């Protein structure tokens, strides 16, 4: 019997850009069905994690590789070549960056090509035909990317041209509707998959206000980004940023993050909020006292002038000032 060339290739390995969402699960299953070994790779950063990917890779019985993106990725957010989406999400640059990292891992994992669960037209900019082509071109691995869910609508790449995989077994899904993916999940007997909601903080309006403040005031580094998920954030002046933990959970988290190059403020004799101020030579004591006023304003029981303690770092014995301060402010310094 003459075997079709495409079915003769029943081996090979692909690295999958794996978020753990349904689309990436389906992309993996489609290619696995063709006899290709899949290694799922998830990238994490302060803005997105690999929780979903870990759960989904266990469901698929695959060993997930995780990779933490660092300062290099921050440059992408600050200066995206292809601009932002609705908020500070530089999706085209971000995907291209992840594909590039994936491509760089290929020799270590002895893999032949790259896959992802992108769907043509699912997102207006990054998954338009231009967006997908730009990602492929910009990442440097254009010729070996396969997008199993929509590859039939795209130009053939080497794995198809060379017959490593059969194009007929790939799909032509496009648009925002999840209908076909849900049908496909049923076909693959995938019943347990995470909801599409949530994910990337770079698409969250409130979070991006705080992130943008760091960009504007030249504080855009991992050190300060780590604080963005905790408490309320205030911009007091060009030099002074104040963070206030209101709940115990915030205060505990702040305690973990505080380093010796930050000021802390507490109300003496009042349990409650912990304040953190970025510390540099330009921060003056008036601004620090302004932060103390903000802190007092958030303690409902306080009516009169109240003693606050301003210390260096997390050690309350390194006090730089203890002073009675009046709560209340005319201006709203809240960023978010
Ligand atoms: S949503 Fe976030 S993680 Fe996803 S491509 Fe856009 S910037 Fe990257």
JSON list of C-alpha atoms in Angstrom, two decimals, residues 186-296:
[
{"chain": "A", "resi": 186, "resn": "UNK", "atom": "CA", "xyz": [-15.63, 17.39, 23.02]},
{"chain": "A", "resi": 187, "resn": "UNK", "atom": "CA", "xyz": [-14.08, 15.48, 20.10]},
{"chain": "A", "resi": 188, "resn": "UNK", "atom": "CA", "xyz": [-10.83, 15.21, 22.01]},
{"chain": "A", "resi": 189, "resn": "UNK", "atom": "CA", "xyz": [-12.79, 14.29, 25.17]},
{"chain": "A", "resi": 190, "resn": "UNK", "atom": "CA", "xyz": [-11.34, 17.27, 26.98]},
{"chain": "A", "resi": 191, "resn": "UNK", "atom": "CA", "xyz": [-13.85, 18.21, 29.64]},
{"chain": "A", "resi": 192, "resn": "UNK", "atom": "CA", "xyz": [-11.68, 19.83, 32.23]},
{"chain": "A", "resi": 193, "resn": "UNK", "atom": "CA", "xyz": [-10.17, 23.11, 31.06]},
{"chain": "A", "resi": 194, "resn": "UNK", "atom": "CA", "xyz": [-9.79, 26.57, 32.62]},
{"chain": "A", "resi": 195, "resn": "UNK", "atom": "CA", "xyz": [-12.12, 29.44, 31.74]},
{"chain": "A", "resi": 196, "resn": "UNK", "atom": "CA", "xyz": [-10.72, 32.03, 29.31]},
{"chain": "A", "resi": 197, "resn": "UNK", "atom": "CA", "xyz": [-11.11, 34.86, 31.85]},
{"chain": "A", "resi": 198, "resn": "UNK", "atom": "CA", "xyz": [-8.26, 36.53, 33.71]},
{"chain": "A", "resi": 199, "resn": "UNK", "atom": "CA", "xyz": [-4.67, 36.21, 32.77]},
{"chain": "A", "resi": 200, "resn": "UNK", "atom": "CA", "xyz": [-2.54, 39.16, 31.95]},
{"chain": "A", "resi": 201, "resn": "UNK", "atom": "CA", "xyz": [-2.40, 42.20, 34.22]},
{"chain": "A", "resi": 202, "resn": "UNK", "atom": "CA", "xyz": [-1.19, 44.28, 31.29]},
{"chain": "A", "resi": 203, "resn": "UNK", "atom": "CA", "xyz": [-4.79, 44.25, 30.06]},
{"chain": "A", "resi": 204, "resn": "UNK", "atom": "CA", "xyz": [-6.18, 45.48, 33.40]},
{"chain": "A", "resi": 205, "resn": "UNK", "atom": "CA", "xyz": [-7.03, 49.17, 33.44]},
{"chain": "A", "resi": 206, "resn": "UNK", "atom": "CA", "xyz": [-6.48, 49.79, 37.17]},
{"chain": "A", "resi": 207, "resn": "UNK", "atom": "CA", "xyz": [-3.21, 47.90, 37.25]},
{"chain": "A", "resi": 208, "resn": "UNK", "atom": "CA", "xyz": [-1.95, 49.72, 34.16]},
{"chain": "A", "resi": 209, "resn": "UNK", "atom": "CA", "xyz": [-2.58, 53.11, 35.78]},
{"chain": "A", "resi": 210, "resn": "UNK", "atom": "CA", "xyz": [-0.12, 52.14, 38.50]},
{"chain": "A", "resi": 211, "resn": "UNK", "atom": "CA", "xyz": [2.31, 50.65, 36.01]},
{"chain": "A", "resi": 212, "resn": "UNK", "atom": "CA", "xyz": [2.19, 53.73, 33.84]},
{"chain": "A", "resi": 213, "resn": "UNK", "atom": "CA", "xyz": [2.99, 55.87, 36.88]},
{"chain": "A", "resi": 214, "resn": "UNK", "atom": "CA", "xyz": [6.21, 53.87, 37.32]},
{"chain": "A", "resi": 215, "resn": "UNK", "atom": "CA", "xyz": [7.08, 54.41, 33.66]},
{"chain": "A", "resi": 216, "resn": "UNK", "atom": "CA", "xyz": [6.42, 58.16, 33.85]},
{"chain": "A", "resi": 217, "resn": "UNK", "atom": "CA", "xyz": [8.45, 58.64, 37.05]},
{"chain": "A", "resi": 218, "resn": "UNK", "atom": "CA", "xyz": [11.37, 56.46, 36.06]},
{"chain": "A", "resi": 219, "resn": "UNK", "atom": "CA", "xyz": [10.66, 53.71, 38.60]},
{"chain": "A", "resi": 220, "resn": "UNK", "atom": "CA", "xyz": [9.93, 51.00, 36.07]},
{"chain": "A", "resi": 221, "resn": "UNK", "atom": "CA", "xyz": [11.92, 48.12, 37.54]},
{"chain": "A", "resi": 222, "resn": "UNK", "atom": "CA", "xyz": [11.12, 44.71, 39.01]},
{"chain": "A", "resi": 223, "resn": "UNK", "atom": "CA", "xyz": [11.79, 46.11, 42.47]},
{"chain": "A", "resi": 224, "resn": "UNK", "atom": "CA", "xyz": [8.84, 48.52, 42.30]},
{"chain": "A", "resi": 225, "resn": "UNK", "atom": "CA", "xyz": [6.63, 46.41, 40.02]},
{"chain": "A", "resi": 226, "resn": "UNK", "atom": "CA", "xyz": [6.50, 43.75, 42.76]},
{"chain": "A", "resi": 227, "resn": "UNK", "atom": "CA", "xyz": [4.55, 46.22, 44.92]},
{"chain": "A", "resi": 228, "resn": "UNK", "atom": "CA", "xyz": [1.81, 46.92, 42.37]},
{"chain": "A", "resi": 229, "resn": "UNK", "atom": "CA", "xyz": [-0.45, 44.08, 43.49]},
{"chain": "A", "resi": 230, "resn": "UNK", "atom": "CA", "xyz": [-0.49, 45.25, 47.09]},
{"chain": "A", "resi": 231, "resn": "UNK", "atom": "CA", "xyz": [-2.44, 48.04, 48.76]},
{"chain": "A", "resi": 232, "resn": "UNK", "atom": "CA", "xyz": [-3.37, 51.52, 47.55]},
{"chain": "A", "resi": 233, "resn": "UNK", "atom": "CA", "xyz": [-0.90, 53.55, 45.56]},
{"chain": "A", "resi": 234, "resn": "UNK", "atom": "CA", "xyz": [-0.39, 57.31, 45.77]},
{"chain": "A", "resi": 235, "resn": "UNK", "atom": "CA", "xyz": [1.77, 59.68, 43.74]},
{"chain": "A", "resi": 236, "resn": "UNK", "atom": "CA", "xyz": [2.72, 62.41, 46.18]},
{"chain": "A", "resi": 237, "resn": "UNK", "atom": "CA", "xyz": [5.31, 64.22, 44.05]},
{"chain": "A", "resi": 238, "resn": "UNK", "atom": "CA", "xyz": [7.75, 63.60, 41.25]},
{"chain": "A", "resi": 239, "resn": "UNK", "atom": "CA", "xyz": [10.11, 61.96, 43.74]},
{"chain": "A", "resi": 240, "resn": "UNK", "atom": "CA", "xyz": [7.72, 60.37, 46.17]},
{"chain": "A", "resi": 241, "resn": "UNK", "atom": "CA", "xyz": [5.52, 57.36, 45.72]},
{"chain": "A", "resi": 242, "resn": "UNK", "atom": "CA", "xyz": [3.52, 56.09, 48.68]},
{"chain": "A", "resi": 243, "resn": "UNK", "atom": "CA", "xyz": [1.92, 52.67, 49.14]},
{"chain": "A", "resi": 244, "resn": "UNK", "atom": "CA", "xyz": [-0.60, 51.99, 51.84]},
{"chain": "A", "resi": 245, "resn": "UNK", "atom": "CA", "xyz": [-1.55, 48.55, 53.05]},
{"chain": "A", "resi": 246, "resn": "UNK", "atom": "CA", "xyz": [-5.01, 48.75, 54.53]},
{"chain": "A", "resi": 247, "resn": "UNK", "atom": "CA", "xyz": [-5.84, 45.14, 55.28]},
{"chain": "A", "resi": 248, "resn": "UNK", "atom": "CA", "xyz": [-3.73, 42.70, 57.25]},
{"chain": "A", "resi": 249, "resn": "UNK", "atom": "CA", "xyz": [-3.06, 40.68, 54.13]},
{"chain": "A", "resi": 250, "resn": "UNK", "atom": "CA", "xyz": [-1.64, 43.82, 52.41]},
{"chain": "A", "resi": 251, "resn": "UNK", "atom": "CA", "xyz": [0.48, 44.68, 55.42]},
{"chain": "A", "resi": 252, "resn": "UNK", "atom": "CA", "xyz": [1.90, 41.16, 55.62]},
{"chain": "A", "resi": 253, "resn": "UNK", "atom": "CA", "xyz": [2.75, 41.22, 51.92]},
{"chain": "A", "resi": 254, "resn": "UNK", "atom": "CA", "xyz": [4.35, 44.67, 52.22]},
{"chain": "A", "resi": 255, "resn": "UNK", "atom": "CA", "xyz": [6.47, 43.45, 55.14]},
{"chain": "A", "resi": 256, "resn": "UNK", "atom": "CA", "xyz": [7.83, 40.73, 52.86]},
{"chain": "A", "resi": 257, "resn": "UNK", "atom": "CA", "xyz": [8.69, 43.20, 50.10]},
{"chain": "A", "resi": 258, "resn": "UNK", "atom": "CA", "xyz": [10.16, 46.07, 52.11]},
{"chain": "A", "resi": 259, "resn": "UNK", "atom": "CA", "xyz": [13.87, 46.58, 51.72]},
{"chain": "A", "resi": 260, "resn": "UNK", "atom": "CA", "xyz": [16.25, 48.85, 53.62]},
{"chain": "A", "resi": 261, "resn": "UNK", "atom": "CA", "xyz": [16.13, 51.51, 50.96]},
{"chain": "A", "resi": 262, "resn": "UNK", "atom": "CA", "xyz": [12.47, 52.32, 51.68]},
{"chain": "A", "resi": 263, "resn": "UNK", "atom": "CA", "xyz": [10.81, 54.34, 54.43]},
{"chain": "A", "resi": 264, "resn": "UNK", "atom": "CA", "xyz": [7.97, 52.84, 56.42]},
{"chain": "A", "resi": 265, "resn": "UNK", "atom": "CA", "xyz": [5.28, 54.73, 58.35]},
{"chain": "A", "resi": 266, "resn": "UNK", "atom": "CA", "xyz": [3.06, 53.44, 61.14]},
{"chain": "A", "resi": 267, "resn": "UNK", "atom": "CA", "xyz": [0.66, 55.14, 63.51]},
{"chain": "A", "resi": 268, "resn": "UNK", "atom": "CA", "xyz": [2.03, 54.69, 67.04]},
{"chain": "A", "resi": 269, "resn": "UNK", "atom": "CA", "xyz": [-0.51, 53.01, 69.35]},
{"chain": "A", "resi": 270, "resn": "UNK", "atom": "CA", "xyz": [-2.90, 52.25, 66.50]},
{"chain": "A", "resi": 271, "resn": "UNK", "atom": "CA", "xyz": [-2.87, 48.86, 64.86]},
{"chain": "A", "resi": 272, "resn": "UNK", "atom": "CA", "xyz": [-3.65, 49.14, 61.20]},
{"chain": "A", "resi": 273, "resn": "UNK", "atom": "CA", "xyz": [-2.17, 50.46, 58.02]},
{"chain": "A", "resi": 274, "resn": "UNK", "atom": "CA", "xyz": [1.44, 50.20, 57.08]},
{"chain": "A", "resi": 275, "resn": "UNK", "atom": "CA", "xyz": [2.80, 52.79, 54.66]},
{"chain": "A", "resi": 276, "resn": "UNK", "atom": "CA", "xyz": [5.83, 52.44, 52.41]},
{"chain": "A", "resi": 277, "resn": "UNK", "atom": "CA", "xyz": [7.63, 55.28, 50.69]},
{"chain": "A", "resi": 278, "resn": "UNK", "atom": "CA", "xyz": [10.27, 55.01, 48.05]},
{"chain": "A", "resi": 279, "resn": "UNK", "atom": "CA", "xyz": [13.43, 56.50, 49.41]},
{"chain": "A", "resi": 280, "resn": "UNK", "atom": "CA", "xyz": [15.93, 58.53, 47.52]},
{"chain": "A", "resi": 281, "resn": "UNK", "atom": "CA", "xyz": [18.00, 61.60, 48.20]},
{"chain": "A", "resi": 282, "resn": "UNK", "atom": "CA", "xyz": [15.37, 63.86, 46.65]},
{"chain": "A", "resi": 283, "resn": "UNK", "atom": "CA", "xyz": [12.51, 62.80, 48.95]},
{"chain": "A", "resi": 284, "resn": "UNK", "atom": "CA", "xyz": [12.15, 65.51, 51.57]},
{"chain": "A", "resi": 285, "resn": "UNK", "atom": "CA", "xyz": [10.63, 65.35, 55.03]},
{"chain": "A", "resi": 286, "resn": "UNK", "atom": "CA", "xyz": [7.59, 67.45, 54.06]},
{"chain": "A", "resi": 287, "resn": "UNK", "atom": "CA", "xyz": [6.67, 64.83, 51.50]},
{"chain": "A", "resi": 288, "resn": "UNK", "atom": "CA", "xyz": [7.18, 62.06, 54.02]},
{"chain": "A", "resi": 289, "resn": "UNK", "atom": "CA", "xyz": [4.82, 63.90, 56.41]},
{"chain": "A", "resi": 290, "resn": "UNK", "atom": "CA", "xyz": [2.30, 64.20, 53.63]},
{"chain": "A", "resi": 291, "resn": "UNK", "atom": "CA", "xyz": [2.40, 60.41, 53.30]},
{"chain": "A", "resi": 292, "resn": "UNK", "atom": "CA", "xyz": [1.81, 60.16, 57.06]},
{"chain": "A", "resi": 293, "resn": "UNK", "atom": "CA", "xyz": [-1.27, 62.35, 56.69]},
{"chain": "A", "resi": 294, "resn": "UNK", "atom": "CA", "xyz": [-2.60, 60.04, 54.00]},
{"chain": "A", "resi": 295, "resn": "UNK", "atom": "CA", "xyz": [-2.01, 57.07, 56.27]},
{"chain": "A", "resi": 296, "resn": "UNK", "atom": "CA", "xyz": [-3.88, 58.69, 59.17]}
]
